[in-house]
Tab-separated table of C-alpha atoms in Angstrom:
chain	number	residue	atom	x	y	z
H	1	MET	CA	-48.427	48.393	11.197
H	2	ILE	CA	-46.564	48.483	7.540
H	3	LYS	CA	-45.754	45.305	5.654
H	4	LYS	CA	-42.177	45.306	4.089
H	5	LYS	CA	-42.098	43.957	1.153
H	6	ARG	CA	-40.221	40.687	0.682
H	7	LYS	CA	-37.297	41.314	-2.026
H	8	ARG	CA	-37.236	38.790	-4.965
H	9	PRO	CA	-34.370	36.519	-4.876
H	10	VAL	CA	-31.597	38.071	-7.324
H	11	SER	CA	-31.314	36.147	-10.533
H	12	PHE	CA	-29.179	36.546	-13.130
H	13	GLU	CA	-33.074	36.502	-15.239
H	14	ILE	CA	-33.737	39.833	-13.687
H	15	GLY	CA	-33.693	42.178	-16.150
H	16	LEU	CA	-34.507	39.300	-19.415
H	17	GLY	CA	-36.892	38.307	-20.645
H	18	GLU	CA	-37.984	34.937	-20.231
H	19	GLN	CA	-35.905	33.936	-23.718
H	20	GLU	CA	-32.939	35.665	-23.468
H	21	GLY	CA	-32.524	33.868	-19.559
H	22	SER	CA	-33.030	30.001	-21.137
H	23	ILE	CA	-30.453	31.180	-23.531
H	24	LEU	CA	-27.871	32.322	-20.654
H	25	ARG	CA	-28.670	29.600	-18.507
H	26	ALA	CA	-27.610	27.031	-21.679
H	27	THR	CA	-24.587	29.105	-22.058
H	28	LEU	CA	-23.640	28.737	-18.412
H	29	GLU	CA	-23.849	25.012	-18.676
H	30	ARG	CA	-22.203	23.731	-21.432
H	31	ALA	CA	-19.181	26.243	-20.563
H	32	VAL	CA	-19.711	24.356	-16.944
H	33	CYS	CA	-19.593	21.137	-18.082
H	34	ARG	CA	-17.046	21.979	-21.232
H	35	LEU	CA	-14.737	22.843	-18.242
H	36	PHE	CA	-16.049	19.114	-16.746
H	37	LEU	CA	-15.420	17.236	-19.420
H	38	GLU	CA	-11.501	19.269	-20.274
H	39	LYS	CA	-10.965	18.915	-16.627
H	40	TYR	CA	-11.878	14.705	-16.920
H	41	GLY	CA	-9.931	13.928	-19.955
H	42	TYR	CA	-13.081	13.308	-22.563
H	43	PHE	CA	-11.937	15.649	-25.173
H	44	SER	CA	-8.829	14.204	-28.138
H	45	GLU	CA	-7.066	17.184	-27.722
H	46	PRO	CA	-6.019	17.609	-23.586
H	47	GLY	CA	-5.762	21.598	-22.203
H	48	PRO	CA	-8.343	23.688	-22.169
H	49	GLY	CA	-9.243	25.012	-25.684
H	50	THR	CA	-11.758	25.745	-28.667
H	51	HIS	CA	-13.664	22.626	-29.110
H	52	SER	CA	-16.348	22.166	-32.068
H	53	PRO	CA	-19.724	21.276	-31.493
H	54	ALA	CA	-19.036	17.700	-33.392
H	55	GLU	CA	-15.928	17.384	-30.753
H	56	PHE	CA	-18.249	18.626	-27.971
H	57	THR	CA	-20.944	15.901	-28.452
H	58	GLU	CA	-19.004	13.155	-28.842
H	59	ALA	CA	-17.601	13.933	-25.453
H	60	VAL	CA	-20.539	13.957	-24.134
H	61	ARG	CA	-21.958	10.454	-25.108
H	62	ASP	CA	-18.276	9.335	-24.215
H	63	PHE	CA	-19.343	10.718	-20.794
H	64	GLN	CA	-23.301	9.261	-21.012
H	65	ARG	CA	-21.089	5.502	-21.681
H	66	VAL	CA	-19.263	5.870	-19.009
H	67	THR	CA	-21.796	6.787	-16.877
H	68	HIS	CA	-24.522	4.011	-18.139
H	69	LEU	CA	-26.604	6.761	-19.429
H	70	PRO	CA	-28.682	7.183	-22.768
H	71	LEU	CA	-25.815	8.259	-25.270
H	72	SER	CA	-28.407	11.114	-26.717
H	73	GLY	CA	-24.894	13.759	-26.970
H	74	VAL	CA	-27.170	16.086	-25.183
H	75	LEU	CA	-26.374	17.961	-21.932
H	76	ASP	CA	-29.821	16.370	-20.436
H	77	ALA	CA	-30.942	16.297	-16.516
H	78	PRO	CA	-29.608	13.467	-16.013
H	79	THR	CA	-26.882	14.156	-17.195
H	80	LEU	CA	-26.165	17.645	-15.635
H	81	HIS	CA	-27.074	15.904	-12.624
H	82	GLN	CA	-24.171	12.755	-13.168
H	83	MET	CA	-21.521	15.691	-13.689
H	84	ALA	CA	-22.524	17.504	-10.545
H	85	LEU	CA	-22.855	14.185	-8.319
H	86	PRO	CA	-19.272	13.937	-5.638
H	87	ARG	CA	-16.150	11.634	-7.269
H	88	CYS	CA	-12.842	11.329	-7.442
H	89	GLY	CA	-10.672	14.245	-9.530
H	90	THR	CA	-8.552	11.694	-10.889
H	91	GLY	CA	-9.478	12.071	-14.318
H	92	ASP	CA	-11.075	9.233	-16.374
H	93	GLY	CA	-8.456	8.230	-18.943
H	94	GLU	CA	-6.163	10.014	-21.833
H	95	SER	CA	-9.214	9.761	-24.376
H	96	ARG	CA	-12.054	9.927	-25.466
H	97	GLY	CA	-10.967	6.564	-27.361
H	98	ALA	CA	-9.444	4.880	-24.818
H	99	TRP	CA	-12.842	5.408	-22.228
H	100	ALA	CA	-14.977	3.829	-25.490
H	101	ARG	CA	-12.727	0.378	-25.924
H	102	ARG	CA	-12.702	0.084	-22.199
H	103	ALA	CA	-16.451	0.421	-22.007
H	104	SER	CA	-17.154	-2.047	-24.715
H	105	THR	CA	-14.600	-4.435	-23.191
H	106	ALA	CA	-14.815	-3.652	-19.561
H	107	ARG	CA	-16.118	-7.469	-19.196
H	108	HIS	CA	-12.696	-9.362	-20.490
H	109	ARG	CA	-9.855	-6.265	-20.023
H	110	ARG	CA	-8.015	-5.748	-16.178
H	111	GLN	CA	-7.895	-2.377	-15.731
H	112	THR	CA	-4.211	-0.956	-15.751
H	113	THR	CA	-2.323	2.671	-16.142
H	114	PRO	CA	0.244	2.423	-18.877
H	115	HIS	CA	0.482	5.908	-18.330
H	116	GLY	CA	0.747	5.696	-14.767
H	117	GLY	CA	2.708	2.495	-14.392
H	118	ARG	CA	3.244	0.180	-11.114
H	119	TRP	CA	6.418	0.143	-8.682
H	120	TYR	CA	8.552	-2.623	-9.031
H	121	LYS	CA	8.464	-3.997	-5.338
H	122	ARG	CA	5.951	-5.295	-3.413
H	123	HIS	CA	6.516	-4.270	-0.134
H	124	LEU	CA	4.936	0.058	0.249
H	125	THR	CA	5.579	2.068	3.117
H	126	TYR	CA	2.788	4.602	3.273
H	127	ARG	CA	2.137	7.797	5.783
H	128	VAL	CA	-1.201	9.370	6.954
H	129	VAL	CA	0.825	13.241	6.753
H	130	ASN	CA	-2.502	15.137	8.478
H	131	TRP	CA	-5.797	14.727	9.085
H	132	PRO	CA	-9.102	16.148	9.961
H	133	SER	CA	-9.094	17.778	13.446
H	134	TYR	CA	-12.434	16.531	14.455
H	135	LEU	CA	-11.562	12.774	14.179
H	136	PRO	CA	-9.464	10.903	16.271
H	137	GLN	CA	-6.053	9.972	15.259
H	138	HIS	CA	-6.300	6.305	16.212
H	139	GLU	CA	-9.930	5.650	14.079
H	140	VAL	CA	-8.281	7.713	10.986
H	141	ARG	CA	-4.566	5.342	11.226
H	142	LEU	CA	-6.976	1.997	11.631
H	143	ALA	CA	-8.949	3.186	8.486
H	144	VAL	CA	-6.385	3.950	6.283
H	145	LYS	CA	-4.872	0.651	7.304
H	146	ALA	CA	-7.543	-1.386	6.761
H	147	ALA	CA	-7.664	0.998	3.125
H	148	PHE	CA	-4.526	-0.741	2.293
H	149	GLU	CA	-5.144	-4.394	3.402
H	150	LEU	CA	-8.616	-4.415	1.051
H	151	TRP	CA	-5.414	-4.496	-1.618
H	152	SER	CA	-2.902	-6.297	0.228
H	153	ASN	CA	-5.975	-9.085	1.150
H	154	VAL	CA	-6.288	-9.911	-2.417
H	155	SER	CA	-2.533	-8.801	-4.193
H	156	SER	CA	0.435	-9.843	-3.625
H	157	LEU	CA	1.022	-6.321	-2.001
H	158	VAL	CA	2.413	-5.905	1.418
H	159	PHE	CA	2.028	-2.637	3.042
H	160	TRP	CA	3.828	-0.689	6.722
H	161	GLU	CA	3.326	2.625	8.101
H	162	ALA	CA	5.904	5.590	8.318
H	163	ARG	CA	4.605	7.435	11.211
H	164	ASP	CA	7.303	10.084	10.226
H	165	GLY	CA	10.006	10.485	7.202
H	166	PRO	CA	9.908	9.783	3.447
H	167	ALA	CA	7.141	6.516	2.786
H	168	ASP	CA	6.257	5.877	-0.989
H	169	ILE	CA	3.102	6.935	-0.753
H	170	ARG	CA	1.674	10.009	0.960
H	171	LEU	CA	-1.535	11.195	2.285
H	172	THR	CA	-2.522	14.920	2.901
H	173	PHE	CA	-5.573	16.537	3.242
H	174	PHE	CA	-5.503	20.362	1.664
H	175	HIS	CA	-7.544	23.295	1.438
H	176	GLY	CA	-8.244	24.989	-1.720
H	177	ASP	CA	-5.214	25.751	-4.168
H	178	HIS	CA	-2.458	23.427	-3.312
H	179	ASN	CA	-0.170	23.186	-6.279
H	180	ASP	CA	-0.820	20.527	-8.315
H	181	GLY	CA	-1.792	23.531	-10.864
H	182	LEU	CA	-5.769	24.666	-10.916
H	183	ASN	CA	-6.875	21.541	-12.718
H	184	ASN	CA	-6.658	20.093	-9.609
H	185	ALA	CA	-7.706	22.983	-7.008
H	186	PHE	CA	-10.160	21.757	-4.693
H	187	ASP	CA	-13.530	23.229	-4.944
H	188	GLY	CA	-14.982	22.921	-1.013
H	189	PRO	CA	-17.722	20.890	-0.300
H	190	GLY	CA	-18.741	17.964	-3.321
H	191	GLY	CA	-17.718	17.925	-6.418
H	192	ALA	CA	-14.021	16.412	-6.316
H	193	LEU	CA	-13.987	15.001	-3.015
H	194	ALA	CA	-10.075	14.043	-3.598
H	195	HIS	CA	-7.045	12.867	-6.308
H	196	ALA	CA	-3.952	10.830	-6.743
H	197	PHE	CA	-1.432	10.265	-8.338
H	198	PHE	CA	0.363	7.045	-10.306
H	199	PRO	CA	2.985	5.566	-9.385
H	200	ARG	CA	5.775	6.515	-8.351
H	201	ARG	CA	4.661	10.030	-7.736
H	202	GLY	CA	3.008	7.558	-4.689
H	203	GLU	CA	0.742	11.094	-3.559
H	204	ALA	CA	-2.997	10.885	-2.447
H	205	HIS	CA	-4.902	13.846	-1.336
H	206	PHE	CA	-7.791	15.195	-0.051
H	207	ASP	CA	-10.165	18.536	0.210
H	208	SER	CA	-10.307	19.749	3.546
H	209	ALA	CA	-13.661	21.372	3.164
H	210	GLU	CA	-15.355	18.399	3.088
H	211	ARG	CA	-17.049	16.695	5.978
H	212	TRP	CA	-14.912	13.428	6.229
H	213	SER	CA	-16.388	10.495	9.047
H	214	LEU	CA	-15.537	7.263	10.006
H	215	HIS	CA	-18.871	5.779	10.504
H	216	SER	CA	-21.885	4.799	7.957
H	217	GLY	CA	-23.815	7.733	9.217
H	218	LYS	CA	-23.213	12.006	7.883
H	219	GLY	CA	-20.561	12.928	6.149
H	220	ARG	CA	-18.346	11.503	3.450
H	221	ASN	CA	-16.753	8.263	4.256
H	222	LEU	CA	-13.065	8.482	4.078
H	223	PHE	CA	-11.857	4.681	4.231
H	224	VAL	CA	-14.058	4.094	1.023
H	225	VAL	CA	-12.664	7.565	-0.219
H	226	VAL	CA	-9.081	6.360	0.906
H	227	ALA	CA	-9.042	3.316	-0.603
H	228	HIS	CA	-10.072	4.587	-4.201
H	229	GLU	CA	-7.516	7.035	-3.782
H	230	ILE	CA	-5.003	4.250	-2.706
H	231	GLY	CA	-5.835	2.363	-5.887
H	232	HIS	CA	-4.341	5.190	-8.119
H	233	THR	CA	-1.483	5.085	-6.116
H	234	LEU	CA	-1.110	1.525	-7.406
H	235	GLY	CA	-1.261	2.218	-11.018
H	236	LEU	CA	-5.053	1.387	-10.883
H	237	GLU	CA	-7.376	3.666	-13.357
H	238	HIS	CA	-10.762	4.210	-12.977
H	239	SER	CA	-13.324	1.129	-13.803
H	240	THR	CA	-16.474	1.774	-16.045
H	241	ILE	CA	-18.786	-1.082	-13.663
H	242	LYS	CA	-20.668	1.030	-11.660
H	243	SER	CA	-20.393	-1.017	-8.452
H	244	ALA	CA	-16.027	-1.501	-8.589
H	245	LEU	CA	-13.989	0.332	-5.950
H	246	MET	CA	-12.600	2.132	-8.783
H	247	SER	CA	-15.631	3.805	-9.800
H	248	PRO	CA	-15.046	7.631	-10.112
H	249	TYR	CA	-18.383	8.714	-8.379
H	250	TYR	CA	-18.275	8.063	-4.951
H	251	LYS	CA	-20.540	5.602	-3.360
H	252	LYS	CA	-21.251	5.039	1.079
H	253	LEU	CA	-20.215	2.521	2.361
H	254	SER	CA	-22.717	-0.979	1.920
H	255	LYS	CA	-22.640	-3.924	3.399
H	256	ASP	CA	-21.533	-5.813	0.206
H	257	PHE	CA	-18.194	-6.191	-0.658
H	258	VAL	CA	-15.733	-3.409	-1.207
H	259	LEU	CA	-13.755	-4.803	-4.204
H	260	SER	CA	-15.736	-5.978	-7.175
H	261	TRP	CA	-14.212	-8.918	-9.122
H	262	ASP	CA	-13.217	-5.833	-11.129
H	263	ASP	CA	-11.244	-4.441	-9.077
H	264	ILE	CA	-9.495	-7.585	-8.052
H	265	LEU	CA	-8.753	-8.583	-11.351
H	266	ALA	CA	-7.184	-4.878	-11.978
H	267	ILE	CA	-4.493	-4.865	-9.326
H	268	GLN	CA	-3.857	-9.166	-10.047
H	269	ASN	CA	-2.620	-8.204	-13.196
H	270	LEU	CA	-0.333	-5.520	-11.866
H	271	TYR	CA	0.913	-7.178	-8.733
H	272	GLY	CA	0.095	-11.372	-8.999
H	273	LYS	CA	-1.955	-13.306	-6.434
H	274	PRO	CA	-1.011	-13.598	-2.935
H	275	SER	CA	1.291	-15.405	-2.676
H	276	LYS	CA	-0.380	-17.485	0.149
H	277	GLY	CA	-4.219	-19.105	0.379
H	278	SER	CA	-6.619	-17.216	-1.839
H	279	ALA	CA	-7.762	-13.592	-1.855
H	280	ILE	CA	-9.401	-12.245	0.890
H	281	GLN	CA	-13.273	-10.388	-0.088
H	282	LEU	CA	-14.315	-8.328	2.904
H	283	PRO	CA	-18.032	-7.244	3.387
H	284	GLY	CA	-18.742	-2.614	3.666
H	285	LYS	CA	-20.124	-3.617	7.631
H	286	VAL	CA	-17.259	-5.119	8.837
H	287	PHE	CA	-15.410	-1.039	8.555
H	288	ALA	CA	-18.347	0.971	9.521
H	289	HIS	CA	-17.187	1.231	13.077
H	290	PHE	CA	-13.629	1.768	13.324
H	291	GLN	CA	-13.836	3.046	16.779
H	292	ASP	CA	-14.200	-0.201	18.256
H	293	TRP	CA	-11.306	-2.030	16.589
H	294	SER	CA	-7.989	-3.241	18.670
H	295	VAL	CA	-5.830	-4.655	16.282
H	296	ASP	CA	-7.649	-7.441	14.594
H	297	LEU	CA	-11.298	-8.190	13.492
H	298	TYR	CA	-11.397	-11.373	15.450
H	299	GLY	CA	-12.438	-12.134	18.760
H	300	GLY	CA	-11.117	-14.488	21.566
H	301	ASP	CA	-8.698	-17.742	20.524
H	302	ARG	CA	-9.543	-17.195	16.658
H	303	GLN	CA	-7.213	-13.693	17.207
H	304	GLN	CA	-4.982	-15.317	19.367
H	305	LYS	CA	-4.371	-18.167	16.880
H	306	SER	CA	-3.941	-15.922	13.956
H	307	LEU	CA	-1.878	-13.284	15.715
H	308	SER	CA	0.758	-16.140	16.592
H	309	SER	CA	0.569	-17.217	12.833
H	310	TYR	CA	0.330	-14.040	10.773
H	311	TYR	CA	4.007	-13.805	9.283
H	312	CYS	CA	3.058	-17.377	8.242
H	313	HIS	CA	0.772	-15.964	5.774
H	314	SER	CA	2.806	-13.343	4.483
H	315	PHE	CA	6.557	-11.987	3.848
H	316	PHE	CA	8.806	-10.724	6.977
H	317	ASP	CA	11.387	-8.172	7.453
H	318	ALA	CA	14.628	-10.289	8.931
H	319	ILE	CA	15.091	-13.653	10.875
H	320	THR	CA	17.483	-14.869	12.470
H	321	THR	CA	18.291	-17.179	15.433
H	322	ASP	CA	20.207	-17.577	19.257
H	323	ALA	CA	22.117	-19.771	21.260
H	324	ASP	CA	18.915	-21.098	22.817
H	325	HIS	CA	18.068	-22.226	18.795
H	326	ASN	CA	15.114	-19.775	18.932
H	327	LEU	CA	13.901	-17.660	16.046
H	328	TYR	CA	13.290	-14.574	15.599
H	329	ILE	CA	11.353	-12.963	12.725
H	330	PHE	CA	10.805	-9.331	11.853
H	331	LYS	CA	8.046	-7.712	10.368
H	332	GLY	CA	7.074	-3.605	10.839
H	333	SER	CA	7.473	-2.569	14.229
H	334	HIS	CA	7.140	-5.825	15.849
H	335	TYR	CA	8.995	-9.384	16.030
H	336	TRP	CA	7.618	-12.834	16.836
H	337	VAL	CA	9.832	-15.400	19.095
H	338	VAL	CA	9.574	-20.023	17.903
H	339	THR	CA	11.008	-21.786	19.954
H	340	ALA	CA	13.137	-24.464	19.109
H	341	SER	CA	9.735	-26.626	19.590
H	342	GLY	CA	8.533	-24.636	16.820
H	343	ASN	CA	5.621	-22.924	19.208
H	344	ALA	CA	5.165	-18.918	18.124
H	345	SER	CA	4.952	-15.818	20.027
H	346	ASN	CA	2.333	-13.430	19.739
H	347	PRO	CA	4.031	-10.180	18.241
H	348	GLN	CA	5.894	-8.076	20.492
H	349	PRO	CA	6.793	-4.590	19.655
H	350	LEU	CA	10.385	-4.395	18.767
H	351	GLN	CA	10.808	-1.208	21.274
H	352	PRO	CA	10.912	-2.833	24.765
H	353	ARG	CA	13.247	-5.148	23.609
H	354	TRP	CA	15.502	-3.160	21.592
H	355	PRO	CA	15.124	0.498	22.559
H	356	GLY	CA	15.872	3.152	19.782
H	357	LEU	CA	15.216	0.268	16.499
H	358	PRO	CA	12.866	1.511	13.947
H	359	PRO	CA	10.646	-0.293	12.686
H	360	GLY	CA	10.880	-2.132	9.194
H	361	ILE	CA	14.722	-2.765	9.417
H	362	ASP	CA	16.804	-4.892	6.218
H	363	ALA	CA	18.659	-7.299	7.697
H	364	CYS	CA	20.153	-8.805	10.956
H	365	THR	CA	21.585	-11.004	12.333
H	366	TRP	CA	22.782	-12.996	15.663
H	367	SER	CA	26.603	-13.488	16.707
H	368	GLN	CA	28.005	-16.873	17.639
H	369	LEU	CA	30.973	-15.548	18.283
H	370	SER	CA	29.703	-12.270	20.349
H	371	GLY	CA	26.178	-13.208	20.946
H	372	LYS	CA	25.322	-9.276	20.040
H	373	PHE	CA	22.448	-8.777	17.429
H	374	TYR	CA	23.317	-6.745	14.715
H	375	PHE	CA	20.614	-4.903	12.586
H	376	PHE	CA	20.793	-2.850	9.395
H	377	LYS	CA	18.420	-0.452	7.688
H	378	GLY	CA	19.272	1.957	4.756
H	379	GLY	CA	22.981	3.323	5.397
H	380	ARG	CA	23.095	2.478	9.716
H	381	CYS	CA	23.302	-0.645	11.704
H	382	TRP	CA	22.817	-1.530	15.634
H	383	ARG	CA	24.459	-3.191	18.236
H	384	TYR	CA	22.745	-4.940	20.916
H	385	VAL	CA	24.077	-6.673	24.247
H	386	GLY	CA	20.752	-8.282	25.328
H	387	SER	CA	18.303	-5.185	25.514
H	388	THR	CA	21.297	-2.379	25.543
H	389	LEU	CA	22.354	-0.726	22.703
H	390	GLU	CA	26.222	0.012	22.643
H	391	ALA	CA	27.569	2.937	22.675
H	392	GLY	CA	28.600	4.197	19.832
H	393	PHE	CA	25.466	3.357	17.849
H	394	PRO	CA	23.600	3.478	15.818
H	395	GLN	CA	26.840	4.031	13.323
H	396	LYS	CA	26.758	4.881	9.841
H	397	CYS	CA	27.844	1.241	7.986
H	398	SER	CA	27.502	2.027	4.676
H	399	ALA	CA	30.912	4.845	4.737
H	400	ARG	CA	32.812	1.490	5.612
H	401	GLY	CA	31.808	0.052	2.880
H	402	LEU	CA	28.802	-2.026	3.668
H	403	PRO	CA	26.085	-2.320	1.541
H	404	ARG	CA	22.869	0.171	1.559
H	405	HIS	CA	19.995	-1.640	2.443
H	406	PRO	CA	21.169	-5.022	2.348
H	407	ASP	CA	18.800	-8.395	1.639
H	408	THR	CA	20.392	-10.727	4.108
H	409	ALA	CA	22.544	-10.796	7.103
H	410	LEU	CA	24.357	-14.017	8.346
H	411	TYR	CA	27.160	-15.031	11.203
H	412	PHE	CA	29.261	-17.583	9.338
H	413	GLN	CA	30.819	-20.330	11.528
H	414	GLN	CA	33.394	-21.472	8.800
H	415	LEU	CA	34.947	-17.386	8.849
H	416	ARG	CA	33.749	-16.243	12.167
H	417	ARG	CA	32.729	-13.829	10.056
H	418	LEU	CA	29.239	-11.492	9.339
H	419	VAL	CA	28.087	-12.124	5.678
H	420	LEU	CA	25.475	-9.449	4.396
H	421	PHE	CA	24.158	-10.065	0.919
H	422	LYS	CA	22.539	-7.219	-1.459
H	423	GLY	CA	21.469	-8.178	-4.770
H	424	ALA	CA	23.830	-10.407	-6.577
H	425	LYS	CA	27.065	-9.878	-4.609
H	426	TYR	CA	28.034	-10.406	-0.726
H	427	PHE	CA	30.174	-8.838	1.829
H	428	VAL	CA	31.921	-10.271	4.358
H	429	VAL	CA	32.230	-7.651	7.365
H	430	SER	CA	35.080	-8.155	10.506
H	431	GLU	CA	32.865	-7.397	13.686
H	432	GLU	CA	35.893	-5.816	15.421
H	433	THR	CA	35.794	-3.432	12.713
H	434	LEU	CA	32.722	-3.487	11.158
H	435	GLY	CA	34.579	-3.085	8.112
H	436	VAL	CA	34.796	-4.362	4.710
H	437	GLU	CA	37.134	-7.457	4.576
H	438	PRO	CA	39.677	-7.140	1.355
H	439	TYR	CA	39.025	-8.599	-1.552
H	440	TYR	CA	35.259	-8.244	-1.246
H	441	PRO	CA	32.381	-7.697	-2.225
H	442	ARG	CA	32.436	-11.361	-4.462
H	443	SER	CA	29.976	-12.664	-6.468
H	444	LEU	CA	26.791	-15.081	-5.232
H	445	ARG	CA	27.731	-17.449	-7.299
H	446	ASP	CA	30.564	-18.236	-4.400
H	447	TRP	CA	27.022	-19.431	-2.534
H	448	GLU	CA	25.977	-22.208	-5.528
H	449	GLY	CA	22.668	-22.123	-6.176
H	450	LEU	CA	21.475	-19.326	-4.304
H	451	PRO	CA	19.332	-16.612	-5.809
H	452	PRO	CA	19.998	-12.595	-5.067
H	453	GLY	CA	17.301	-11.205	-3.118
H	454	THR	CA	17.053	-13.502	-0.563
H	455	ALA	CA	15.372	-11.869	2.921
H	456	GLY	CA	17.292	-13.439	5.822
H	457	ALA	CA	19.300	-16.010	6.693
H	458	LEU	CA	19.591	-18.455	9.602
H	459	SER	CA	21.801	-21.116	11.103
H	460	HIS	CA	19.849	-24.052	12.098
H	461	ARG	CA	20.576	-26.872	15.165
H	462	ASP	CA	20.603	-29.570	12.086
H	463	GLY	CA	23.899	-28.285	10.556
H	464	PHE	CA	22.592	-26.167	7.700
H	465	ILE	CA	22.465	-22.811	6.654
H	466	TYR	CA	18.437	-21.557	5.460
H	467	PHE	CA	17.832	-18.364	3.210
H	468	PHE	CA	14.687	-17.464	2.841
H	469	ARG	CA	12.579	-15.216	0.439
H	470	ASP	CA	8.985	-14.508	0.061
H	471	ASP	CA	7.275	-18.078	0.484
H	472	GLN	CA	10.290	-20.118	-0.543
H	473	TYR	CA	13.036	-21.315	1.447
H	474	TRP	CA	16.708	-22.623	0.115
H	475	GLN	CA	18.689	-25.232	2.520
H	476	PHE	CA	22.377	-24.673	1.798
H	477	ASP	CA	24.809	-27.085	2.604
H	478	ARG	CA	27.995	-25.467	4.659
H	479	ALA	CA	30.145	-28.369	2.998
H	480	LYS	CA	29.219	-28.294	0.061
H	481	LEU	CA	28.816	-24.940	-0.421
H	482	GLN	CA	25.483	-25.123	-2.613
H	483	VAL	CA	21.664	-25.462	-2.003
H	484	VAL	CA	20.681	-28.755	-1.586
H	485	ALA	CA	16.943	-28.632	-1.297
H	486	THR	CA	14.088	-25.382	-1.990
H	487	GLY	CA	10.470	-25.813	-0.884
H	488	LYS	CA	7.633	-23.474	0.784
H	489	TRP	CA	8.656	-22.771	4.321
H	490	ALA	CA	5.644	-22.078	6.305
H	491	THR	CA	4.273	-25.274	5.326
H	492	GLN	CA	7.664	-27.981	5.102
H	493	LEU	CA	9.767	-26.324	7.920
H	494	PRO	CA	7.993	-28.006	10.993
H	495	TRP	CA	9.751	-25.483	12.964
H	496	MET	CA	9.076	-22.264	11.513
H	497	GLY	CA	5.607	-22.564	13.845
H	498	CYS	CA	3.074	-22.317	11.517
H	499	TRP	CA	1.253	-25.407	12.160
H	500	ASP	CA	-2.679	-23.535	11.249
H	501	VAL	CA	-0.739	-22.159	8.016
H	502	ASN	CA	-4.017	-23.941	5.948
H	503	SER	CA	-6.257	-22.678	8.240
H	504	GLY	CA	-7.219	-18.887	6.545
H	505	GLN	CA	-5.617	-15.542	6.123
H	506	VAL	CA	-6.837	-13.087	8.668
H	507	LEU	CA	-7.367	-8.931	7.794
H	508	PHE	CA	-4.092	-7.506	9.594
C-alpha cells in the first residue's frame, strides 16, 4: 500500500527564508493595523493616507490607552489580540487628542457627542425593519423593546415601536457593503458586529453574517448589541470605561447591571433624569430568556397593579373624557379608562374599540354637542360614533386649514366648537364643516397662563378645564379665562387614578 504524502499547509512564508517571512508578516500586520486605526479614528488626519512612524506609534499608544493596555506604542501580542476582538463598527472618536482627554478625565466627564448632537424631542419612534429568519419575530421585538427601555428607564426619553412606515430610529440587518461607504461595509463573522449613526439620522445596522442569539449561550447576544447601538442613535460616543455598555468591544450578557454609572450619566447629560421617580437599573439575568416574556417582567398582583397605572409613571399622547366622566388616556397603541371614582383599567388595545385608528395619536377629544370622538394624527382626522368610524373618514383635515400634528384637542362648551392647540396658537373648528372658523388661528395669550405644547386637555365635572404636559397640569377657569392653579397631576389629582404612584416603576 502506497502512503500518500501529507500536503504541507500553504503559507506566505513558502519560498522565503525565516527572516524574510518574519519581515513580510510584520509588514502585513502593520498594514492591517493601519487600516484599523484609520477606520476607528485614531489618526489626527481622518481618512486613508501615509502616516509617519511617529504618528503611527502615537495612534497605537492612544488605542492602548483606550483599551487599558500598557502604553508601549508597539504592535505587541496583547494589542493585536485586542484589535481582533468583535466590536462596534462606529468610530472611537474624531481625534486621538479627544480620546486622550476622555481617558484622562473619564471619572469627571459625561459622554456627549458634540459632532453627533442630540434629539430635540423626548418621544421617539423606532422600527425593526428586518431580522434574522432563524429568530422568532416576537422575541426579537421584545429584545429590541427592552433595549430601548434600558435607556428610557434612566432618562426622560420615551420610545414607541412603529410596525411600518417612517420612524425616528430604524434597525436593519445587512450583508457586506450596503451603501454606507466602504469603511462601513460589514466584514462577515467577527470584527465589526454593527454600527450606528448619531442623531438625527437615526439608523442602526447589524451584520447579517453574524450568528445572533437572544439567549445567554452561543452566538452574539442581540439584546446587548442593539442596546449599545441605540446609545449611538441617541448621541452617545464610545466610553473608555470597560464596564460601560458603550464600551466599543462586545461583551456577553452578565448578571451585573447592563448600564454602568458612565452610561447613565451620559444619557442624563443629554436628556435629563426620569421625570417620575428615580432611574431604574436592571441586572443582565433579566434579559436572558425573552421567549418567557409576555408584556411585563412581573407577575401576579404586581403585574396587574403596574399595568393599570403605567401611564402615571410616564407621559401620555392624549386625554379626554366622556358624558359619564370616564377619562380616556392614550399612549401608543393602547388606552386606559379611569372611572369617575378614580379606578384605572388595564391597558386596552385601540383597534377593537376604535377600528382603523393608528397608534401614537397626536390629540383627541369627545364632543359634548355631538357625542362623537375626534382623533388627530399628522394631517389626518378620524371621527367615531361609539366604535363606528363615520363614512368618509379618515380625512385630510390639514387641507382645511387645521394644524398638522396638533398638540391638544378640546371641546369648548362656551363656543360649542372644537379647539385645537398648536405651539403658540389655537384654532377654533366647526364640527359641521371641520373647517377653521374666521379670524383664527389666534395667539395662545388669549388663554392666560397656559404654556405652549400641552399634550392633552379635558373639561372636568368640577367646572374647570385641565391641561396636561409631561408630569404637570394647569387648571383653567372658563369664566376668568385664565390658569388658576398648577401642579403634578399624578400626585395631586386623585381622579387621574394614580393611587400607587409612589410605589415604584416598572420596565414596560
